[in-house]
Amino acid sequence: MTRPDASRTDPWSSDQVNVTRTGEDPRRWWGLVVIALAQLMVVLDATIVNIALPSAQQDLGMSDGNRQWVITAYTLAFGGLLLLGGRIADLVGRKRTFVIGLVGFAAASALGGAATGSGMLFAARALQGAFAAVLAPSALSLLTTTFTDPKERGKAFGIYGALAGSGSAIGFIVGGLLTEYLNWRWCLYVNVPIAVIAVFGALALLHDRPGHTGARLDVPGVLLGCGGLVAIVYGFSEAQPRGWSDPLVLGLLAGGVVLLVAFVWWQSRAPMPLLPLHIVKDRNRAGCFLTMGLAVIGMFGLFLFMTYYLQVVLAYSPVRTGLAFLPMTAAIIVGSTQISARLMNRVAPRMLMVPGMVLAASGMVILTQLTVDSSYTTEILPALLLMGLGMGLTFMPVFSTATAGVAPEDSGVTSATVNTSQQVGGSIGTALLNTIATTSSTAYITAHLTNPSRKALVIKEGVVHGYTVAIWWAAAIMLLTGLTAGLMVTAKPPKQGAPAQTPVPESVA
């Protein structure tokens, strides 16, 4: 509700006009386009550089050991700083931090595109991640506070969920096209015009309540929470090249757990906590956070292995590899916008999440039958379509349910927690499933390499065997995700014409 004495001159505040209730601002759907554009940029940037990495490594003279930092620097800053970014959005104002995040992300992208050495590129990617940690929670919380009517909320979150689920796959397509027809630097430069359009759109179309200027940032919570997340994300990232028994990996994971335990302890005592514990104590919300984290473990495994399989085993070009993911992207969009968004107001969220994860697991099981000469049309395409539909069915109700009923002053940090689940899940999935694949491949090659004349074929067969073993694990994780959603997410469908649940109180006794 707006204040009667609201200022009409503050360009950052929605209190200049009464637009906080859905239906009063006819431009809100154009605002959704701006939010979706920014979210797409953040999500696809996690993968758009993957296909360009070989070219960037050769151009900048990166070593094999250091090249992973192009990916790790982004995910580390993004995943580690999300809680801080979400709380800053709540304190300062979501529209303001949204614009700041866009400008900073564009500047960091331009810096990375102009990189003259590996260190400059690593620093630019870390800056991208830091500004993404401000931008992503602001985008989701703006969506949450703009669309409160259940019917319109379903449509809005259907579009948002489609982009969140398909953004990584779109990143492969765009990255392949830019790398093959321009050069790797355009995988970073492309963010600049997107961000410029989004900034002007945000200033003209988005509205928000003012920030809570009297509140103070929980500095001990920032150090403990962000420090713990950085340690865990870094530990899983280093587990891939170093191995799980490496002292650094074990130290990072153990240290991260200790910091997060201390963080939870402090949040129960802090006068103005970074993450109010009532947000994660809610059964439905906690179930959504866990569902998101587990689902992304399996999803990132798919992207990782299918990219290598298509390029290395089937010898696809970067563009052809990117286009191979296009049907799955389309299936995610259909599942999210045409199925989930239409059913969200009629069925309980878990009635979408559970079948979605079963479909995704079924697609994974089909991929376990891959061989060194599998056909894309008959063996790979059906699996990608099933997975796309499954993820589309799942992600939309996860985002909508996790952010429903949150008090406006907590919407930023709640949105950040959803994104944190996504980032941490991606780090775990990449490290865990890659380790399983590598170990299985090595064991297969050692057992079957008896004839030197078949060495090349055995190595290729061993690589594919490792992928299929890891994909079996990913399928099991998808089924576990469905079980988690079915048991924990007990929310009922929202009532037509009513706001999206009653806001959670600011504190719990």
PDB file of N, CA and C in Angstrom, residues 465-507:
ATOM      1  N   HIS A 465      31.214 -44.236 -21.653  1.00  0.00           N
ATOM      2  CA  HIS A 465      30.810 -45.041 -20.502  1.00  0.00           C
ATOM      3  C   HIS A 465      30.783 -44.182 -19.236  1.00  0.00           C
ATOM      4  N   GLY A 466      31.791 -43.344 -19.066  1.00  0.00           N
ATOM      5  CA  GLY A 466      31.830 -42.451 -17.903  1.00  0.00           C
ATOM      6  C   GLY A 466      30.645 -41.502 -17.889  1.00  0.00           C
ATOM      7  N   TYR A 467      30.287 -40.969 -19.073  1.00  0.00           N
ATOM      8  CA  TYR A 467      29.134 -40.084 -19.155  1.00  0.00           C
ATOM      9  C   TYR A 467      27.854 -40.806 -18.739  1.00  0.00           C
ATOM     10  N   THR A 468      27.674 -42.019 -19.251  1.00  0.00           N
ATOM     11  CA  THR A 468      26.420 -42.726 -18.969  1.00  0.00           C
ATOM     12  C   THR A 468      26.307 -43.100 -17.488  1.00  0.00           C
ATOM     13  N   VAL A 469      27.418 -43.470 -16.865  1.00  0.00           N
ATOM     14  CA  VAL A 469      27.376 -43.765 -15.430  1.00  0.00           C
ATOM     15  C   VAL A 469      26.967 -42.519 -14.645  1.00  0.00           C
ATOM     16  N   ALA A 470      27.570 -41.379 -14.993  1.00  0.00           N
ATOM     17  CA  ALA A 470      27.235 -40.125 -14.305  1.00  0.00           C
ATOM     18  C   ALA A 470      25.785 -39.735 -14.568  1.00  0.00           C
ATOM     19  N   ILE A 471      25.291 -39.998 -15.774  1.00  0.00           N
ATOM     20  CA  ILE A 471      23.905 -39.652 -16.093  1.00  0.00           C
ATOM     21  C   ILE A 471      22.943 -40.542 -15.310  1.00  0.00           C
ATOM     22  N   TRP A 472      23.303 -41.791 -15.054  1.00  0.00           N
ATOM     23  CA  TRP A 472      22.487 -42.631 -14.170  1.00  0.00           C
ATOM     24  C   TRP A 472      22.352 -41.980 -12.801  1.00  0.00           C
ATOM     25  N   TRP A 473      23.462 -41.476 -12.279  1.00  0.00           N
ATOM     26  CA  TRP A 473      23.423 -40.781 -10.987  1.00  0.00           C
ATOM     27  C   TRP A 473      22.539 -39.539 -11.068  1.00  0.00           C
ATOM     28  N   ALA A 474      22.649 -38.801 -12.179  1.00  0.00           N
ATOM     29  CA  ALA A 474      21.826 -37.601 -12.350  1.00  0.00           C
ATOM     30  C   ALA A 474      20.344 -37.966 -12.386  1.00  0.00           C
ATOM     31  N   ALA A 475      20.001 -39.098 -13.034  1.00  0.00           N
ATOM     32  CA  ALA A 475      18.610 -39.539 -13.071  1.00  0.00           C
ATOM     33  C   ALA A 475      18.112 -39.863 -11.670  1.00  0.00           C
ATOM     34  N   ALA A 476      18.967 -40.510 -10.876  1.00  0.00           N
ATOM     35  CA  ALA A 476      18.581 -40.825  -9.497  1.00  0.00           C
ATOM     36  C   ALA A 476      18.365 -39.551  -8.685  1.00  0.00           C
ATOM     37  N   ILE A 477      19.205 -38.543  -8.919  1.00  0.00           N
ATOM     38  CA  ILE A 477      19.060 -37.267  -8.210  1.00  0.00           C
ATOM     39  C   ILE A 477      17.758 -36.583  -8.616  1.00  0.00           C
ATOM     40  N   MET A 478      17.388 -36.674  -9.895  1.00  0.00           N
ATOM     41  CA  MET A 478      16.118 -36.101 -10.344  1.00  0.00           C
ATOM     42  C   MET A 478      14.940 -36.768  -9.645  1.00  0.00           C
ATOM     43  N   LEU A 479      14.986 -38.104  -9.489  1.00  0.00           N
ATOM     44  CA  LEU A 479      13.911 -38.806  -8.777  1.00  0.00           C
ATOM     45  C   LEU A 479      13.880 -38.398  -7.309  1.00  0.00           C
ATOM     46  N   LEU A 480      15.061 -38.228  -6.704  1.00  0.00           N
ATOM     47  CA  LEU A 480      15.129 -37.752  -5.321  1.00  0.00           C
ATOM     48  C   LEU A 480      14.530 -36.352  -5.208  1.00  0.00           C
ATOM     49  N   THR A 481      14.756 -35.536  -6.231  1.00  0.00           N
ATOM     50  CA  THR A 481      14.174 -34.188  -6.256  1.00  0.00           C
ATOM     51  C   THR A 481      12.651 -34.257  -6.260  1.00  0.00           C
ATOM     52  N   GLY A 482      12.095 -35.152  -7.088  1.00  0.00           N
ATOM     53  CA  GLY A 482      10.656 -35.309  -7.127  1.00  0.00           C
ATOM     54  C   GLY A 482      10.100 -35.778  -5.795  1.00  0.00           C
ATOM     55  N   LEU A 483      10.806 -36.701  -5.141  1.00  0.00           N
ATOM     56  CA  LEU A 483      10.376 -37.183  -3.826  1.00  0.00           C
ATOM     57  C   LEU A 483      10.407 -36.049  -2.801  1.00  0.00           C
ATOM     58  N   THR A 484      11.458 -35.243  -2.851  1.00  0.00           N
ATOM     59  CA  THR A 484      11.587 -34.104  -1.938  1.00  0.00           C
ATOM     60  C   THR A 484      10.432 -33.121  -2.122  1.00  0.00           C
ATOM     61  N   ALA A 485      10.146 -32.791  -3.376  1.00  0.00           N
ATOM     62  CA  ALA A 485       9.040 -31.858  -3.653  1.00  0.00           C
ATOM     63  C   ALA A 485       7.710 -32.437  -3.186  1.00  0.00           C
ATOM     64  N   GLY A 486       7.512 -33.736  -3.415  1.00  0.00           N
ATOM     65  CA  GLY A 486       6.253 -34.363  -3.038  1.00  0.00           C
ATOM     66  C   GLY A 486       6.021 -34.392  -1.540  1.00  0.00           C
ATOM     67  N   LEU A 487       7.099 -34.550  -0.771  1.00  0.00           N
ATOM     68  CA  LEU A 487       6.970 -34.651   0.675  1.00  0.00           C
ATOM     69  C   LEU A 487       6.991 -33.305   1.387  1.00  0.00           C
ATOM     70  N   MET A 488       7.743 -32.337   0.855  1.00  0.00           N
ATOM     71  CA  MET A 488       7.948 -31.081   1.574  1.00  0.00           C
ATOM     72  C   MET A 488       7.059 -29.943   1.110  1.00  0.00           C
ATOM     73  N   VAL A 489       6.767 -29.876  -0.172  1.00  0.00           N
ATOM     74  CA  VAL A 489       5.987 -28.744  -0.699  1.00  0.00           C
ATOM     75  C   VAL A 489       4.508 -29.104  -0.637  1.00  0.00           C
ATOM     76  N   THR A 490       3.855 -28.674   0.418  1.00  0.00           N
ATOM     77  CA  THR A 490       2.448 -29.040   0.649  1.00  0.00           C
ATOM     78  C   THR A 490       1.487 -27.877   0.389  1.00  0.00           C
ATOM     79  N   ALA A 491       1.974 -26.803  -0.216  1.00  0.00           N
ATOM     80  CA  ALA A 491       1.130 -25.632  -0.473  1.00  0.00           C
ATOM     81  C   ALA A 491      -0.029 -25.999  -1.391  1.00  0.00           C
ATOM     82  N   LYS A 492      -1.148 -25.300  -1.205  1.00  0.00           N
ATOM     83  CA  LYS A 492      -2.322 -25.504  -2.032  1.00  0.00           C
ATOM     84  C   LYS A 492      -2.345 -24.458  -3.141  1.00  0.00           C
ATOM     85  N   PRO A 493      -3.118 -24.690  -4.194  1.00  0.00           N
ATOM     86  CA  PRO A 493      -3.189 -23.692  -5.265  1.00  0.00           C
ATOM     87  C   PRO A 493      -3.747 -22.380  -4.734  1.00  0.00           C
ATOM     88  N   PRO A 494      -3.215 -21.230  -5.195  1.00  0.00           N
ATOM     89  CA  PRO A 494      -3.716 -19.931  -4.720  1.00  0.00           C
ATOM     90  C   PRO A 494      -5.146 -19.695  -5.159  1.00  0.00           C
ATOM     91  N   LYS A 495      -5.856 -18.924  -4.350  1.00  0.00           N
ATOM     92  CA  LYS A 495      -7.243 -18.607  -4.679  1.00  0.00           C
ATOM     93  C   LYS A 495      -7.299 -17.544  -5.761  1.00  0.00           C
ATOM     94  N   GLN A 496      -8.224 -17.701  -6.676  1.00  0.00           N
ATOM     95  CA  GLN A 496      -8.381 -16.735  -7.759  1.00  0.00           C
ATOM     96  C   GLN A 496      -8.732 -15.362  -7.205  1.00  0.00           C
ATOM     97  N   GLY A 497      -8.035 -14.335  -7.707  1.00  0.00           N
ATOM     98  CA  GLY A 497      -8.348 -12.967  -7.349  1.00  0.00           C
ATOM     99  C   GLY A 497      -7.821 -12.520  -6.015  1.00  0.00           C
ATOM    100  N   ALA A 498      -7.136 -13.417  -5.287  1.00  0.00           N
ATOM    101  CA  ALA A 498      -6.581 -13.050  -3.988  1.00  0.00           C
ATOM    102  C   ALA A 498      -5.105 -12.804  -4.113  1.00  0.00           C
ATOM    103  N   PRO A 499      -4.524 -11.952  -3.254  1.00  0.00           N
ATOM    104  CA  PRO A 499      -3.087 -11.763  -3.275  1.00  0.00           C
ATOM    105  C   PRO A 499      -2.371 -13.072  -3.028  1.00  0.00           C
ATOM    106  N   ALA A 500      -1.117 -13.142  -3.427  1.00  0.00           N
ATOM    107  CA  ALA A 500      -0.331 -14.369  -3.316  1.00  0.00           C
ATOM    108  C   ALA A 500       0.060 -14.629  -1.875  1.00  0.00           C
ATOM    109  N   GLN A 501      -0.873 -15.101  -1.089  1.00  0.00           N
ATOM    110  CA  GLN A 501      -0.705 -15.458   0.309  1.00  0.00           C
ATOM    111  C   GLN A 501      -0.487 -14.229   1.198  1.00  0.00           C
ATOM    112  N   THR A 502      -0.696 -14.434   2.468  1.00  0.00           N
ATOM    113  CA  THR A 502      -0.488 -13.358   3.437  1.00  0.00           C
ATOM    114  C   THR A 502       0.989 -13.235   3.724  1.00  0.00           C
ATOM    115  N   PRO A 503       1.548 -12.030   3.735  1.00  0.00           N
ATOM    116  CA  PRO A 503       2.978 -11.868   3.970  1.00  0.00           C
ATOM    117  C   PRO A 503       3.406 -12.506   5.288  1.00  0.00           C
ATOM    118  N   VAL A 504       4.598 -13.090   5.251  1.00  0.00           N
ATOM    119  CA  VAL A 504       5.186 -13.659   6.452  1.00  0.00           C
ATOM    120  C   VAL A 504       5.541 -12.549   7.399  1.00  0.00           C
ATOM    121  N   PRO A 505       5.293 -12.683   8.702  1.00  0.00           N
ATOM    122  CA  PRO A 505       5.656 -11.619   9.627  1.00  0.00           C
ATOM    123  C   PRO A 505       7.146 -11.368   9.630  1.00  0.00           C
ATOM    124  N   GLU A 506       7.516 -10.138  10.024  1.00  0.00           N
ATOM    125  CA  GLU A 506       8.923  -9.755   9.962  1.00  0.00           C
ATOM    126  C   GLU A 506       9.771 -10.555  10.935  1.00  0.00           C
ATOM    127  N   SER A 507       9.232 -10.981  12.020  1.00  0.00           N
ATOM    128  CA  SER A 507      10.000 -11.750  12.970  1.00  0.00           C
ATOM    129  C   SER A 507       9.114 -12.797  13.621  1.00  0.00           C
TER     130      SER A 507
END
